Amino acid sequence: MAGSVFGDRLPLARRFAEHLVTSGVERGLIGPREAPRVWDRHVLNCALVAELVPDGARLVDVGSGAGLPGIPLALARPDLGIVLIEPLARRVEWLREVIADLGLSVTVERGRAEETVVRRRWEGADVVTARAVAPLARLAGWSLPLLRPGGILLAMKGATAPAEIERDAAAVRRFGGGVPRIERAGVGVIDPPSTVVVIERVREAGKPDRPRRRRGQA
């Protein structure tokens, strides 16, 4: 199962899991109660989102924290160009140590997605990912400006996803997003599969929808 996800990088994925349950716990990146379920709940769960990512995409992981989902995606998909954005210095230091140990070509940016300097450096991405970062409305405001037109936000959510979509769909539209939809990643591989809210960037923030032409109108 895991071999089909990570291929010949499976040993590196296991090494990443070991980092999470040792130094990741010691330095407060994940809680000690998460250690026994780190493989299915964190590493594999995140890597399976790769099935929603186009080939060769430029991907920005917002609020990366312990490198989730960015590092599992880098392990599962070496074709991706990945940037991890994380504001806390201690987390950035840990991420850089782990990436160096795993030999991954992944960039770590210390900052926040909503900061102008960060946005200007990494805008035009094909995909933005986020996991347990913020409610959907706030996340859309931070993430959609990083995307090129037609790019997609992949927000990993739990059981609250339908309620968040209902509550925040209007805000998502204001930030230039299309209609949010739910995709399940890893069906038949993990139970339950990963729940991902997918939002396409369809226009610039604040711009209204184009009015539909009436029948017969030139």
JSON list of C-alpha atoms in Angstrom, two decimals:
[
{"chain": "A", "resi": 1, "resn": "MET", "atom": "CA", "xyz": [0.00, 0.00, 0.00]},
{"chain": "A", "resi": 2, "resn": "ALA", "atom": "CA", "xyz": [2.60, 2.58, 1.10]},
{"chain": "A", "resi": 3, "resn": "GLY", "atom": "CA", "xyz": [4.94, 1.36, -1.62]},
{"chain": "A", "resi": 4, "resn": "SER", "atom": "CA", "xyz": [2.43, 2.35, -4.29]},
{"chain": "A", "resi": 5, "resn": "VAL", "atom": "CA", "xyz": [2.31, 5.87, -2.83]},
{"chain": "A", "resi": 6, "resn": "PHE", "atom": "CA", "xyz": [6.02, 6.52, -2.21]},
{"chain": "A", "resi": 7, "resn": "GLY", "atom": "CA", "xyz": [7.72, 4.07, -4.60]},
{"chain": "A", "resi": 8, "resn": "ASP", "atom": "CA", "xyz": [11.47, 3.86, -4.03]},
{"chain": "A", "resi": 9, "resn": "ARG", "atom": "CA", "xyz": [11.22, 6.77, -1.58]},
{"chain": "A", "resi": 10, "resn": "LEU", "atom": "CA", "xyz": [9.37, 4.65, 0.97]},
{"chain": "A", "resi": 11, "resn": "PRO", "atom": "CA", "xyz": [12.49, 4.40, 3.20]},
{"chain": "A", "resi": 12, "resn": "LEU", "atom": "CA", "xyz": [12.70, 8.20, 3.21]},
{"chain": "A", "resi": 13, "resn": "ALA", "atom": "CA", "xyz": [9.03, 8.44, 4.14]},
{"chain": "A", "resi": 14, "resn": "ARG", "atom": "CA", "xyz": [9.65, 6.10, 7.08]},
{"chain": "A", "resi": 15, "resn": "ARG", "atom": "CA", "xyz": [12.64, 8.22, 8.06]},
{"chain": "A", "resi": 16, "resn": "PHE", "atom": "CA", "xyz": [10.43, 11.32, 8.02]},
{"chain": "A", "resi": 17, "resn": "ALA", "atom": "CA", "xyz": [7.93, 9.55, 10.26]},
{"chain": "A", "resi": 18, "resn": "GLU", "atom": "CA", "xyz": [10.79, 8.78, 12.65]},
{"chain": "A", "resi": 19, "resn": "HIS", "atom": "CA", "xyz": [11.73, 12.46, 12.72]},
{"chain": "A", "resi": 20, "resn": "LEU", "atom": "CA", "xyz": [8.13, 13.33, 13.62]},
{"chain": "A", "resi": 21, "resn": "VAL", "atom": "CA", "xyz": [7.90, 10.90, 16.55]},
{"chain": "A", "resi": 22, "resn": "THR", "atom": "CA", "xyz": [11.34, 11.81, 17.96]},
{"chain": "A", "resi": 23, "resn": "SER", "atom": "CA", "xyz": [12.57, 15.38, 17.44]},
{"chain": "A", "resi": 24, "resn": "GLY", "atom": "CA", "xyz": [9.12, 16.47, 16.21]},
{"chain": "A", "resi": 25, "resn": "VAL", "atom": "CA", "xyz": [7.60, 15.57, 19.57]},
{"chain": "A", "resi": 26, "resn": "GLU", "atom": "CA", "xyz": [10.61, 16.80, 21.58]},
{"chain": "A", "resi": 27, "resn": "ARG", "atom": "CA", "xyz": [10.46, 20.22, 19.91]},
{"chain": "A", "resi": 28, "resn": "GLY", "atom": "CA", "xyz": [6.70, 20.56, 20.06]},
{"chain": "A", "resi": 29, "resn": "LEU", "atom": "CA", "xyz": [5.79, 20.16, 16.39]},
{"chain": "A", "resi": 30, "resn": "ILE", "atom": "CA", "xyz": [3.36, 17.34, 17.09]},
{"chain": "A", "resi": 31, "resn": "GLY", "atom": "CA", "xyz": [1.81, 16.18, 20.33]},
{"chain": "A", "resi": 32, "resn": "PRO", "atom": "CA", "xyz": [3.06, 13.02, 22.06]},
{"chain": "A", "resi": 33, "resn": "ARG", "atom": "CA", "xyz": [-0.39, 11.43, 21.71]},
{"chain": "A", "resi": 34, "resn": "GLU", "atom": "CA", "xyz": [-0.04, 11.64, 17.92]},
{"chain": "A", "resi": 35, "resn": "ALA", "atom": "CA", "xyz": [3.13, 9.52, 17.84]},
{"chain": "A", "resi": 36, "resn": "PRO", "atom": "CA", "xyz": [1.44, 6.07, 17.74]},
{"chain": "A", "resi": 37, "resn": "ARG", "atom": "CA", "xyz": [-0.68, 7.05, 14.72]},
{"chain": "A", "resi": 38, "resn": "VAL", "atom": "CA", "xyz": [1.78, 9.28, 12.90]},
{"chain": "A", "resi": 39, "resn": "TRP", "atom": "CA", "xyz": [2.05, 7.06, 9.80]},
{"chain": "A", "resi": 40, "resn": "ASP", "atom": "CA", "xyz": [-1.63, 6.73, 8.82]},
{"chain": "A", "resi": 41, "resn": "ARG", "atom": "CA", "xyz": [-2.93, 9.98, 10.30]},
{"chain": "A", "resi": 42, "resn": "HIS", "atom": "CA", "xyz": [-0.13, 12.28, 9.17]},
{"chain": "A", "resi": 43, "resn": "VAL", "atom": "CA", "xyz": [2.39, 10.89, 6.66]},
{"chain": "A", "resi": 44, "resn": "LEU", "atom": "CA", "xyz": [0.23, 8.66, 4.47]},
{"chain": "A", "resi": 45, "resn": "ASN", "atom": "CA", "xyz": [-2.86, 10.81, 4.91]},
{"chain": "A", "resi": 46, "resn": "CYS", "atom": "CA", "xyz": [-1.00, 13.82, 3.51]},
{"chain": "A", "resi": 47, "resn": "ALA", "atom": "CA", "xyz": [0.85, 11.99, 0.74]},
{"chain": "A", "resi": 48, "resn": "LEU", "atom": "CA", "xyz": [-2.42, 10.74, -0.75]},
{"chain": "A", "resi": 49, "resn": "VAL", "atom": "CA", "xyz": [-3.42, 14.32, -1.57]},
{"chain": "A", "resi": 50, "resn": "ALA", "atom": "CA", "xyz": [-0.87, 13.97, -4.39]},
{"chain": "A", "resi": 51, "resn": "GLU", "atom": "CA", "xyz": [-3.56, 12.37, -6.55]},
{"chain": "A", "resi": 52, "resn": "LEU", "atom": "CA", "xyz": [-5.24, 15.79, -6.76]},
{"chain": "A", "resi": 53, "resn": "VAL", "atom": "CA", "xyz": [-2.04, 17.63, -7.81]},
{"chain": "A", "resi": 54, "resn": "PRO", "atom": "CA", "xyz": [-1.25, 18.13, -11.53]},
{"chain": "A", "resi": 55, "resn": "ASP", "atom": "CA", "xyz": [2.04, 16.87, -12.96]},
{"chain": "A", "resi": 56, "resn": "GLY", "atom": "CA", "xyz": [5.01, 19.18, -12.51]},
{"chain": "A", "resi": 57, "resn": "ALA", "atom": "CA", "xyz": [3.07, 21.68, -10.42]},
{"chain": "A", "resi": 58, "resn": "ARG", "atom": "CA", "xyz": [4.57, 24.57, -8.48]},
{"chain": "A", "resi": 59, "resn": "LEU", "atom": "CA", "xyz": [3.15, 24.02, -5.01]},
{"chain": "A", "resi": 60, "resn": "VAL", "atom": "CA", "xyz": [3.15, 26.29, -1.96]},
{"chain": "A", "resi": 61, "resn": "ASP", "atom": "CA", "xyz": [2.35, 24.75, 1.43]},
{"chain": "A", "resi": 62, "resn": "VAL", "atom": "CA", "xyz": [0.92, 27.43, 3.74]},
{"chain": "A", "resi": 63, "resn": "GLY", "atom": "CA", "xyz": [1.45, 27.19, 7.51]},
{"chain": "A", "resi": 64, "resn": "SER", "atom": "CA", "xyz": [3.54, 24.09, 7.00]},
{"chain": "A", "resi": 65, "resn": "GLY", "atom": "CA", "xyz": [4.30, 23.44, 10.68]},
{"chain": "A", "resi": 66, "resn": "ALA", "atom": "CA", "xyz": [5.74, 19.92, 10.84]},
{"chain": "A", "resi": 67, "resn": "GLY", "atom": "CA", "xyz": [5.96, 19.79, 7.04]},
{"chain": "A", "resi": 68, "resn": "LEU", "atom": "CA", "xyz": [2.44, 18.49, 6.60]},
{"chain": "A", "resi": 69, "resn": "PRO", "atom": "CA", "xyz": [1.36, 18.00, 3.89]},
{"chain": "A", "resi": 70, "resn": "GLY", "atom": "CA", "xyz": [4.36, 19.47, 2.06]},
{"chain": "A", "resi": 71, "resn": "ILE", "atom": "CA", "xyz": [7.08, 16.95, 2.91]},
{"chain": "A", "resi": 72, "resn": "PRO", "atom": "CA", "xyz": [4.96, 13.81, 2.30]},
{"chain": "A", "resi": 73, "resn": "LEU", "atom": "CA", "xyz": [3.93, 15.35, -1.04]},
{"chain": "A", "resi": 74, "resn": "ALA", "atom": "CA", "xyz": [7.58, 15.99, -1.91]},
{"chain": "A", "resi": 75, "resn": "LEU", "atom": "CA", "xyz": [8.39, 12.36, -1.07]},
{"chain": "A", "resi": 76, "resn": "ALA", "atom": "CA", "xyz": [5.48, 10.97, -3.09]},
{"chain": "A", "resi": 77, "resn": "ARG", "atom": "CA", "xyz": [5.91, 13.35, -6.05]},
{"chain": "A", "resi": 78, "resn": "PRO", "atom": "CA", "xyz": [9.49, 14.29, -6.93]},
{"chain": "A", "resi": 79, "resn": "ASP", "atom": "CA", "xyz": [8.16, 16.08, -10.02]},
{"chain": "A", "resi": 80, "resn": "LEU", "atom": "CA", "xyz": [6.72, 18.89, -7.89]},
{"chain": "A", "resi": 81, "resn": "GLY", "atom": "CA", "xyz": [8.44, 22.17, -7.04]},
{"chain": "A", "resi": 82, "resn": "ILE", "atom": "CA", "xyz": [7.53, 22.73, -3.39]},
{"chain": "A", "resi": 83, "resn": "VAL", "atom": "CA", "xyz": [7.85, 25.69, -1.04]},
{"chain": "A", "resi": 84, "resn": "LEU", "atom": "CA", "xyz": [6.97, 25.44, 2.65]},
{"chain": "A", "resi": 85, "resn": "ILE", "atom": "CA", "xyz": [5.83, 28.70, 4.30]},
{"chain": "A", "resi": 86, "resn": "GLU", "atom": "CA", "xyz": [6.06, 28.75, 8.09]},
{"chain": "A", "resi": 87, "resn": "PRO", "atom": "CA", "xyz": [6.28, 31.80, 10.41]},
{"chain": "A", "resi": 88, "resn": "LEU", "atom": "CA", "xyz": [7.84, 30.26, 13.56]},
{"chain": "A", "resi": 89, "resn": "ALA", "atom": "CA", "xyz": [11.64, 30.18, 13.66]},
{"chain": "A", "resi": 90, "resn": "ARG", "atom": "CA", "xyz": [11.91, 26.93, 15.67]},
{"chain": "A", "resi": 91, "resn": "ARG", "atom": "CA", "xyz": [9.70, 25.14, 13.17]},
{"chain": "A", "resi": 92, "resn": "VAL", "atom": "CA", "xyz": [11.62, 26.56, 10.21]},
{"chain": "A", "resi": 93, "resn": "GLU", "atom": "CA", "xyz": [14.88, 25.33, 11.75]},
{"chain": "A", "resi": 94, "resn": "TRP", "atom": "CA", "xyz": [13.43, 21.83, 12.23]},
{"chain": "A", "resi": 95, "resn": "LEU", "atom": "CA", "xyz": [12.03, 21.74, 8.69]},
{"chain": "A", "resi": 96, "resn": "ARG", "atom": "CA", "xyz": [15.39, 22.68, 7.19]},
{"chain": "A", "resi": 97, "resn": "GLU", "atom": "CA", "xyz": [17.18, 20.04, 9.26]},
{"chain": "A", "resi": 98, "resn": "VAL", "atom": "CA", "xyz": [14.74, 17.32, 8.18]},
{"chain": "A", "resi": 99, "resn": "ILE", "atom": "CA", "xyz": [14.78, 18.34, 4.51]},
{"chain": "A", "resi": 100, "resn": "ALA", "atom": "CA", "xyz": [18.58, 18.28, 4.50]},
{"chain": "A", "resi": 101, "resn": "ASP", "atom": "CA", "xyz": [18.61, 14.85, 6.13]},
{"chain": "A", "resi": 102, "resn": "LEU", "atom": "CA", "xyz": [16.14, 13.47, 3.58]},
{"chain": "A", "resi": 103, "resn": "GLY", "atom": "CA", "xyz": [17.99, 15.07, 0.66]},
{"chain": "A", "resi": 104, "resn": "LEU", "atom": "CA", "xyz": [14.89, 16.81, -0.70]},
{"chain": "A", "resi": 105, "resn": "SER", "atom": "CA", "xyz": [14.86, 19.79, -3.07]},
{"chain": "A", "resi": 106, "resn": "VAL", "atom": "CA", "xyz": [12.30, 21.74, -1.04]},
{"chain": "A", "resi": 107, "resn": "THR", "atom": "CA", "xyz": [12.47, 25.44, -0.14]},
{"chain": "A", "resi": 108, "resn": "VAL", "atom": "CA", "xyz": [11.49, 26.70, 3.32]},
{"chain": "A", "resi": 109, "resn": "GLU", "atom": "CA", "xyz": [10.36, 30.31, 3.64]},
{"chain": "A", "resi": 110, "resn": "ARG", "atom": "CA", "xyz": [10.02, 31.90, 7.05]},
{"chain": "A", "resi": 111, "resn": "GLY", "atom": "CA", "xyz": [7.00, 34.18, 6.95]},
{"chain": "A", "resi": 112, "resn": "ARG", "atom": "CA", "xyz": [3.24, 34.33, 6.61]},
{"chain": "A", "resi": 113, "resn": "ALA", "atom": "CA", "xyz": [1.31, 33.83, 3.39]},
{"chain": "A", "resi": 114, "resn": "GLU", "atom": "CA", "xyz": [-0.54, 37.13, 3.88]},
{"chain": "A", "resi": 115, "resn": "GLU", "atom": "CA", "xyz": [2.70, 39.18, 4.05]},
{"chain": "A", "resi": 116, "resn": "THR", "atom": "CA", "xyz": [3.30, 41.23, 0.89]},
{"chain": "A", "resi": 117, "resn": "VAL", "atom": "CA", "xyz": [6.95, 40.20, 0.53]},
{"chain": "A", "resi": 118, "resn": "VAL", "atom": "CA", "xyz": [6.06, 36.50, 0.80]},
{"chain": "A", "resi": 119, "resn": "ARG", "atom": "CA", "xyz": [3.17, 36.85, -1.60]},
{"chain": "A", "resi": 120, "resn": "ARG", "atom": "CA", "xyz": [5.27, 38.63, -4.22]},
{"chain": "A", "resi": 121, "resn": "ARG", "atom": "CA", "xyz": [8.02, 36.01, -3.98]},
{"chain": "A", "resi": 122, "resn": "TRP", "atom": "CA", "xyz": [5.79, 32.97, -4.42]},
{"chain": "A", "resi": 123, "resn": "GLU", "atom": "CA", "xyz": [2.70, 34.17, -6.30]},
{"chain": "A", "resi": 124, "resn": "GLY", "atom": "CA", "xyz": [1.74, 32.38, -9.49]},
{"chain": "A", "resi": 125, "resn": "ALA", "atom": "CA", "xyz": [1.68, 28.92, -7.93]},
{"chain": "A", "resi": 126, "resn": "ASP", "atom": "CA", "xyz": [-0.30, 26.12, -9.54]},
{"chain": "A", "resi": 127, "resn": "VAL", "atom": "CA", "xyz": [-1.37, 24.66, -6.18]},
{"chain": "A", "resi": 128, "resn": "VAL", "atom": "CA", "xyz": [-1.55, 25.88, -2.59]},
{"chain": "A", "resi": 129, "resn": "THR", "atom": "CA", "xyz": [-1.97, 23.30, 0.17]},
{"chain": "A", "resi": 130, "resn": "ALA", "atom": "CA", "xyz": [-2.89, 23.75, 3.83]},
{"chain": "A", "resi": 131, "resn": "ARG", "atom": "CA", "xyz": [-3.70, 21.45, 6.72]},
{"chain": "A", "resi": 132, "resn": "ALA", "atom": "CA", "xyz": [-5.31, 22.54, 10.00]},
{"chain": "A", "resi": 133, "resn": "VAL", "atom": "CA", "xyz": [-4.25, 26.16, 9.43]},
{"chain": "A", "resi": 134, "resn": "ALA", "atom": "CA", "xyz": [-7.38, 28.33, 9.65]},
{"chain": "A", "resi": 135, "resn": "PRO", "atom": "CA", "xyz": [-11.12, 28.45, 8.88]},
{"chain": "A", "resi": 136, "resn": "LEU", "atom": "CA", "xyz": [-11.87, 28.34, 5.16]},
{"chain": "A", "resi": 137, "resn": "ALA", "atom": "CA", "xyz": [-12.70, 32.06, 4.77]},
{"chain": "A", "resi": 138, "resn": "ARG", "atom": "CA", "xyz": [-9.44, 33.22, 6.33]},
{"chain": "A", "resi": 139, "resn": "LEU", "atom": "CA", "xyz": [-7.44, 30.54, 4.54]},
{"chain": "A", "resi": 140, "resn": "ALA", "atom": "CA", "xyz": [-8.88, 31.60, 1.17]},
{"chain": "A", "resi": 141, "resn": "GLY", "atom": "CA", "xyz": [-7.86, 35.20, 1.85]},
{"chain": "A", "resi": 142, "resn": "TRP", "atom": "CA", "xyz": [-4.29, 34.15, 2.52]},
{"chain": "A", "resi": 143, "resn": "SER", "atom": "CA", "xyz": [-3.95, 31.46, -0.13]},
{"chain": "A", "resi": 144, "resn": "LEU", "atom": "CA", "xyz": [-5.86, 32.44, -3.26]},
{"chain": "A", "resi": 145, "resn": "PRO", "atom": "CA", "xyz": [-3.61, 35.46, -4.02]},
{"chain": "A", "resi": 146, "resn": "LEU", "atom": "CA", "xyz": [-0.65, 33.07, -4.21]},
{"chain": "A", "resi": 147, "resn": "LEU", "atom": "CA", "xyz": [-2.29, 31.15, -7.07]},
{"chain": "A", "resi": 148, "resn": "ARG", "atom": "CA", "xyz": [-2.22, 31.82, -10.78]},
{"chain": "A", "resi": 149, "resn": "PRO", "atom": "CA", "xyz": [-5.66, 32.12, -12.43]},
{"chain": "A", "resi": 150, "resn": "GLY", "atom": "CA", "xyz": [-6.96, 28.57, -12.68]},
{"chain": "A", "resi": 151, "resn": "GLY", "atom": "CA", "xyz": [-4.72, 27.37, -9.85]},
{"chain": "A", "resi": 152, "resn": "ILE", "atom": "CA", "xyz": [-6.24, 25.40, -6.99]},
{"chain": "A", "resi": 153, "resn": "LEU", "atom": "CA", "xyz": [-6.27, 25.54, -3.21]},
{"chain": "A", "resi": 154, "resn": "LEU", "atom": "CA", "xyz": [-6.28, 22.11, -1.57]},
{"chain": "A", "resi": 155, "resn": "ALA", "atom": "CA", "xyz": [-7.35, 22.51, 2.05]},
{"chain": "A", "resi": 156, "resn": "MET", "atom": "CA", "xyz": [-7.18, 19.36, 4.14]},
{"chain": "A", "resi": 157, "resn": "LYS", "atom": "CA", "xyz": [-10.19, 19.35, 6.46]},
{"chain": "A", "resi": 158, "resn": "GLY", "atom": "CA", "xyz": [-12.06, 16.91, 8.66]},
{"chain": "A", "resi": 159, "resn": "ALA", "atom": "CA", "xyz": [-15.72, 16.28, 9.36]},
{"chain": "A", "resi": 160, "resn": "THR", "atom": "CA", "xyz": [-16.41, 20.02, 9.55]},
{"chain": "A", "resi": 161, "resn": "ALA", "atom": "CA", "xyz": [-15.72, 20.53, 5.81]},
{"chain": "A", "resi": 162, "resn": "PRO", "atom": "CA", "xyz": [-19.37, 20.68, 4.61]},
{"chain": "A", "resi": 163, "resn": "ALA", "atom": "CA", "xyz": [-20.30, 23.15, 7.38]},
{"chain": "A", "resi": 164, "resn": "GLU", "atom": "CA", "xyz": [-17.27, 25.33, 6.61]},
{"chain": "A", "resi": 165, "resn": "ILE", "atom": "CA", "xyz": [-18.17, 25.43, 2.92]},
{"chain": "A", "resi": 166, "resn": "GLU", "atom": "CA", "xyz": [-21.74, 26.45, 3.69]},
{"chain": "A", "resi": 167, "resn": "ARG", "atom": "CA", "xyz": [-20.60, 29.15, 6.12]},
{"chain": "A", "resi": 168, "resn": "ASP", "atom": "CA", "xyz": [-17.68, 30.56, 4.12]},
{"chain": "A", "resi": 169, "resn": "ALA", "atom": "CA", "xyz": [-18.62, 30.15, 0.43]},
{"chain": "A", "resi": 170, "resn": "ALA", "atom": "CA", "xyz": [-19.52, 33.85, 0.08]},
{"chain": "A", "resi": 171, "resn": "ALA", "atom": "CA", "xyz": [-16.18, 34.92, 1.57]},
{"chain": "A", "resi": 172, "resn": "VAL", "atom": "CA", "xyz": [-14.34, 32.54, -0.75]},
{"chain": "A", "resi": 173, "resn": "ARG", "atom": "CA", "xyz": [-16.05, 34.22, -3.73]},
{"chain": "A", "resi": 174, "resn": "ARG", "atom": "CA", "xyz": [-14.98, 37.67, -2.48]},
{"chain": "A", "resi": 175, "resn": "PHE", "atom": "CA", "xyz": [-11.37, 36.51, -2.46]},
{"chain": "A", "resi": 176, "resn": "GLY", "atom": "CA", "xyz": [-11.62, 35.32, -6.07]},
{"chain": "A", "resi": 177, "resn": "GLY", "atom": "CA", "xyz": [-12.42, 31.66, -5.51]},
{"chain": "A", "resi": 178, "resn": "GLY", "atom": "CA", "xyz": [-14.90, 29.47, -7.32]},
{"chain": "A", "resi": 179, "resn": "VAL", "atom": "CA", "xyz": [-17.46, 27.19, -5.74]},
{"chain": "A", "resi": 180, "resn": "PRO", "atom": "CA", "xyz": [-15.72, 25.00, -3.13]},
{"chain": "A", "resi": 181, "resn": "ARG", "atom": "CA", "xyz": [-16.08, 21.25, -3.55]},
{"chain": "A", "resi": 182, "resn": "ILE", "atom": "CA", "xyz": [-15.08, 18.25, -1.48]},
{"chain": "A", "resi": 183, "resn": "GLU", "atom": "CA", "xyz": [-12.78, 15.53, -2.82]},
{"chain": "A", "resi": 184, "resn": "ARG", "atom": "CA", "xyz": [-11.77, 12.31, -1.03]},
{"chain": "A", "resi": 185, "resn": "ALA", "atom": "CA", "xyz": [-8.14, 11.31, -1.53]},
{"chain": "A", "resi": 186, "resn": "GLY", "atom": "CA", "xyz": [-6.93, 7.78, -0.92]},
{"chain": "A", "resi": 187, "resn": "VAL", "atom": "CA", "xyz": [-10.24, 5.96, -1.26]},
{"chain": "A", "resi": 188, "resn": "GLY", "atom": "CA", "xyz": [-9.49, 2.27, -0.84]},
{"chain": "A", "resi": 189, "resn": "VAL", "atom": "CA", "xyz": [-6.04, 3.01, 0.55]},
{"chain": "A", "resi": 190, "resn": "ILE", "atom": "CA", "xyz": [-6.79, 4.49, 3.98]},
{"chain": "A", "resi": 191, "resn": "ASP", "atom": "CA", "xyz": [-9.98, 4.53, 6.04]},
{"chain": "A", "resi": 192, "resn": "PRO", "atom": "CA", "xyz": [-11.28, 7.14, 6.27]},
{"chain": "A", "resi": 193, "resn": "PRO", "atom": "CA", "xyz": [-9.82, 8.77, 3.14]},
{"chain": "A", "resi": 194, "resn": "SER", "atom": "CA", "xyz": [-8.42, 12.30, 3.32]},
{"chain": "A", "resi": 195, "resn": "THR", "atom": "CA", "xyz": [-11.06, 15.03, 3.07]},
{"chain": "A", "resi": 196, "resn": "VAL", "atom": "CA", "xyz": [-9.90, 17.89, 0.86]},
{"chain": "A", "resi": 197, "resn": "VAL", "atom": "CA", "xyz": [-11.75, 21.10, 0.05]},
{"chain": "A", "resi": 198, "resn": "VAL", "atom": "CA", "xyz": [-10.82, 22.17, -3.48]},
{"chain": "A", "resi": 199, "resn": "ILE", "atom": "CA", "xyz": [-11.15, 25.83, -4.53]},
{"chain": "A", "resi": 200, "resn": "GLU", "atom": "CA", "xyz": [-10.11, 27.18, -7.92]},
{"chain": "A", "resi": 201, "resn": "ARG", "atom": "CA", "xyz": [-8.92, 30.75, -8.26]},
{"chain": "A", "resi": 202, "resn": "VAL", "atom": "CA", "xyz": [-11.27, 32.13, -10.90]},
{"chain": "A", "resi": 203, "resn": "ARG", "atom": "CA", "xyz": [-10.64, 35.90, -10.66]},
{"chain": "A", "resi": 204, "resn": "GLU", "atom": "CA", "xyz": [-8.88, 38.61, -8.65]},
{"chain": "A", "resi": 205, "resn": "ALA", "atom": "CA", "xyz": [-10.12, 39.37, -5.15]},
{"chain": "A", "resi": 206, "resn": "GLY", "atom": "CA", "xyz": [-12.92, 41.92, -4.99]},
{"chain": "A", "resi": 207, "resn": "LYS", "atom": "CA", "xyz": [-13.83, 41.68, -8.67]},
{"chain": "A", "resi": 208, "resn": "PRO", "atom": "CA", "xyz": [-17.47, 40.76, -9.30]},
{"chain": "A", "resi": 209, "resn": "ASP", "atom": "CA", "xyz": [-18.59, 37.81, -11.33]},
{"chain": "A", "resi": 210, "resn": "ARG", "atom": "CA", "xyz": [-19.02, 38.60, -15.00]},
{"chain": "A", "resi": 211, "resn": "PRO", "atom": "CA", "xyz": [-22.72, 39.13, -15.70]},
{"chain": "A", "resi": 212, "resn": "ARG", "atom": "CA", "xyz": [-24.28, 36.52, -17.90]},
{"chain": "A", "resi": 213, "resn": "ARG", "atom": "CA", "xyz": [-25.46, 37.73, -21.28]},
{"chain": "A", "resi": 214, "resn": "ARG", "atom": "CA", "xyz": [-29.14, 37.54, -21.86]},
{"chain": "A", "resi": 215, "resn": "ARG", "atom": "CA", "xyz": [-30.37, 35.50, -24.76]},
{"chain": "A", "resi": 216, "resn": "GLY", "atom": "CA", "xyz": [-30.20, 37.58, -27.92]},
{"chain": "A", "resi": 217, "resn": "GLN", "atom": "CA", "xyz": [-27.79, 40.13, -26.42]},
{"chain": "A", "resi": 218, "resn": "ALA", "atom": "CA", "xyz": [-24.79, 40.96, -28.61]}
]
